[in-house]
């Protein structure tokens, strides 16, 4: 939520009426309401009203007469310490009686630089500071706000603003943020406003052309046909993983005659290591809702649901607030902008089940049932929520729609490759330097994403692979990193676009362990309906666990099974894939198959040599105490669960290899880094 | 488990009545509201919900046990959530989880005997850039080292 100091409440919000002559209310809507926010007053001419609206627009565009502090208050910012910076700054402003506005904004995408804070003074660009703890925040505030001394050496760059002189000499030393390598290759449509505007303010969204696409679509008076045409022409494909053409799905639902129809936004974001949808919902919720309104118009839906993960409390808060504000001004509800089109939107919280991301399971969950997928056909378009025609799309899919309608389907289709149009948002994580949220044009290569946008590997260690597509996806090794980001190319190399998780791994990640990690996740999340998925994933997990189990103490039978493990995995995989009902089971073997395809030697080292080349599988490691480093503090000996460590206080300790169970507890507790593992 | 339910019976009634009766759609939101109030789902509350929605108790238990969010046992004074998402995994969250479990002497899903801590795992809380991440109650802790677990957790005992 944004906090503007009390003094600034003198300007009206842009959503409010200029005077009593404005008749727009939710119950008595004016068709020109949205345009009036940008250009009005329209229905009457009055210098006073023009001034009121101009003032409200200026405020919504951040052209204030006082400095503004922008606080990166998305989950990543708050988690890295912004929650402590905010009260400290508030205290500072009160203490010095400074007239300064504070705005909490969403994630700008540079999560590795969080906490981030920007300061914009009137007529000047936004100066961005990264890695801001309380001490640095107070130093910045004291110099820039109190003494007007630009702390250039603490800043990472500037964001140009319309009211600022781009050539001002005092900012010459600071780079434009968008020219930094991490941002220069990006193309921001979905993320355009993220981190820049107050997500809780409908006025700010309206002032930047928000809901103009909706207004245009309603004014066309063609029941959404033009929206559908634009989306068909754009070539937009679903961003939730499957990549089904959005226009075709909408057309199918539009053709159904039963009413009411439902539109559902899938905000369940289940891939464990991805947060694209969360950041968009936290940073620019109206973009998603406007996309839903346009979709509802195109398919003829009068009711909608956003199904959001309960693990995203901030996104939920933002959505609730936005829905409430839209209902109040009549952009949600009955007879929107006097067009006769009605759309009622509700928020549903998930309850923590990965399988509920699957569309039929999601619908069951909305209906209050266990989230178990069902056989299709009938497809949701024919029989979805309560048996009615229903269309389900992902958050990012909806977030693309308003610009498609505003700028035309052809403009959207001009970006990307032959069969994958537009941009894709990725959550870039793992051992990459610039971890965070990036939006890149389709067709860019994975190497460019990781090494140019992502800045390469932490500590410049050798790169090993990226994992794309989460538990349904696969690993891509170095030799295939020139694969372009597009739906079909990624499937060709045994991975998939997925929803946007991109985990970068260096030589220290063990691929067998990674496969085991995903298999454990899938085993836990299988809904249990299909035997091949429920039992097959359990069996695959057992096999993988046998591969990484300690070398000693195996029965002869177990040894034979270990030798057969790779063959068994390859036998099981196609059975699970071919005989499971839903996408979860059908794609469950992918992480195993793709690691086997590109890192078979690692499996073989585990199975036959009992060795983990990455040094990650503890059970296969030998722990030693390095005499030169050991201070004899006795901590490890007390921690070891089997009493395998002995030594007198202040003397070098020794590990009895016969007793060691390879738990690594000693390595975890040693404060002197004296325990080595090989 | 159900010992102090009598005192909550009126609170359960109050929550249940805020939802329309007989509408299955209200089941999950109702379970969430009850858990929000008590930290878990007391058995008697589940029965009250079943009556209110006109559903067999088995259906209500079925839903409550299907979703990871719902707990059927009371939780400790503090809830520790160790992230087991992919980004955290790649940065060592398995070792971290083991270290937390060792320190507390419980496995994930359990509560310490003194009722202080409940240990849980989650899949990605969206703070991957500071992986591995541990959440204690509402506080995030990033880049947590396995040997710093005691220092991180012990201060919560006094809170
Ligand atoms: C196991 C499983 C999990 C899924 N999880 C998600 C998810 O978290 N978010 C999402 O948008 N789609 C998810 N999907 C895909 C949805 O079923 C559906 O295809 C998608 O929401 C359609 O939207 P789109 O066409 O806009 O991509 C999942 C599918 C499966 C099989
Ligand atoms: S494939 Fe697995 S998750 Fe999907 S319906 Fe079958 S058992 Fe459930
Ligand atoms: S904890 Fe480290 S320093 Fe202490 S006795 Fe063990 S190996 Fe030596
Ligand atoms: S070092 Fe403790 S069991 Fe091996
Ligand atoms: S994987 Fe742990 S916060 Fe994302």
CSV table of N, CA and C and ligand atoms in Angstrom, one decimal, chain A residues 273, chain B residues 83 85-88 124-128 133, ligand 5:
chain,number,residue,atom,x,y,z
A,273,UNK,N,9.7,-22.5,-7.9
A,273,UNK,CA,11.0,-21.9,-8.2
A,273,UNK,C,10.7,-20.8,-9.2
B,83,UNK,N,12.0,-23.1,2.7
B,83,UNK,CA,11.6,-23.2,1.3
B,83,UNK,C,12.3,-24.4,0.6
B,85,UNK,N,11.7,-24.9,-2.7
B,85,UNK,CA,11.6,-24.7,-4.2
B,85,UNK,C,12.9,-25.0,-4.9
B,86,UNK,N,12.9,-24.9,-6.2
B,86,UNK,CA,14.0,-25.3,-7.0
B,86,UNK,C,15.2,-24.4,-6.8
B,87,UNK,N,15.0,-23.1,-6.7
B,87,UNK,CA,16.1,-22.2,-6.6
B,87,UNK,C,16.8,-22.4,-5.2
B,88,UNK,N,16.0,-22.6,-4.2
B,88,UNK,CA,16.5,-22.8,-2.9
B,88,UNK,C,17.2,-24.2,-2.8
B,124,UNK,N,8.7,-22.5,-2.9
B,124,UNK,CA,8.9,-21.2,-3.4
B,124,UNK,C,8.0,-20.1,-2.8
B,125,UNK,N,8.6,-19.2,-2.1
B,125,UNK,CA,7.8,-18.1,-1.5
B,125,UNK,C,8.2,-16.8,-2.3
B,126,UNK,N,8.8,-17.0,-3.4
B,126,UNK,CA,9.1,-15.8,-4.3
B,126,UNK,C,10.2,-15.0,-3.9
B,127,UNK,N,11.1,-15.5,-3.0
B,127,UNK,CA,12.3,-14.7,-2.6
B,127,UNK,C,13.5,-15.4,-3.1
B,128,UNK,N,13.4,-16.0,-4.3
B,128,UNK,CA,14.5,-16.9,-4.8
B,128,UNK,C,15.9,-16.2,-4.9
B,133,UNK,N,15.9,-19.7,1.6
B,133,UNK,CA,15.0,-18.9,2.4
B,133,UNK,C,14.3,-19.7,3.5
C,5,LIG,S1,12.7,-21.4,-4.5
C,5,LIG,FE1,12.8,-20.7,-2.4
C,5,LIG,S2,12.0,-18.7,-2.5
C,5,LIG,FE2,11.8,-19.4,-4.6
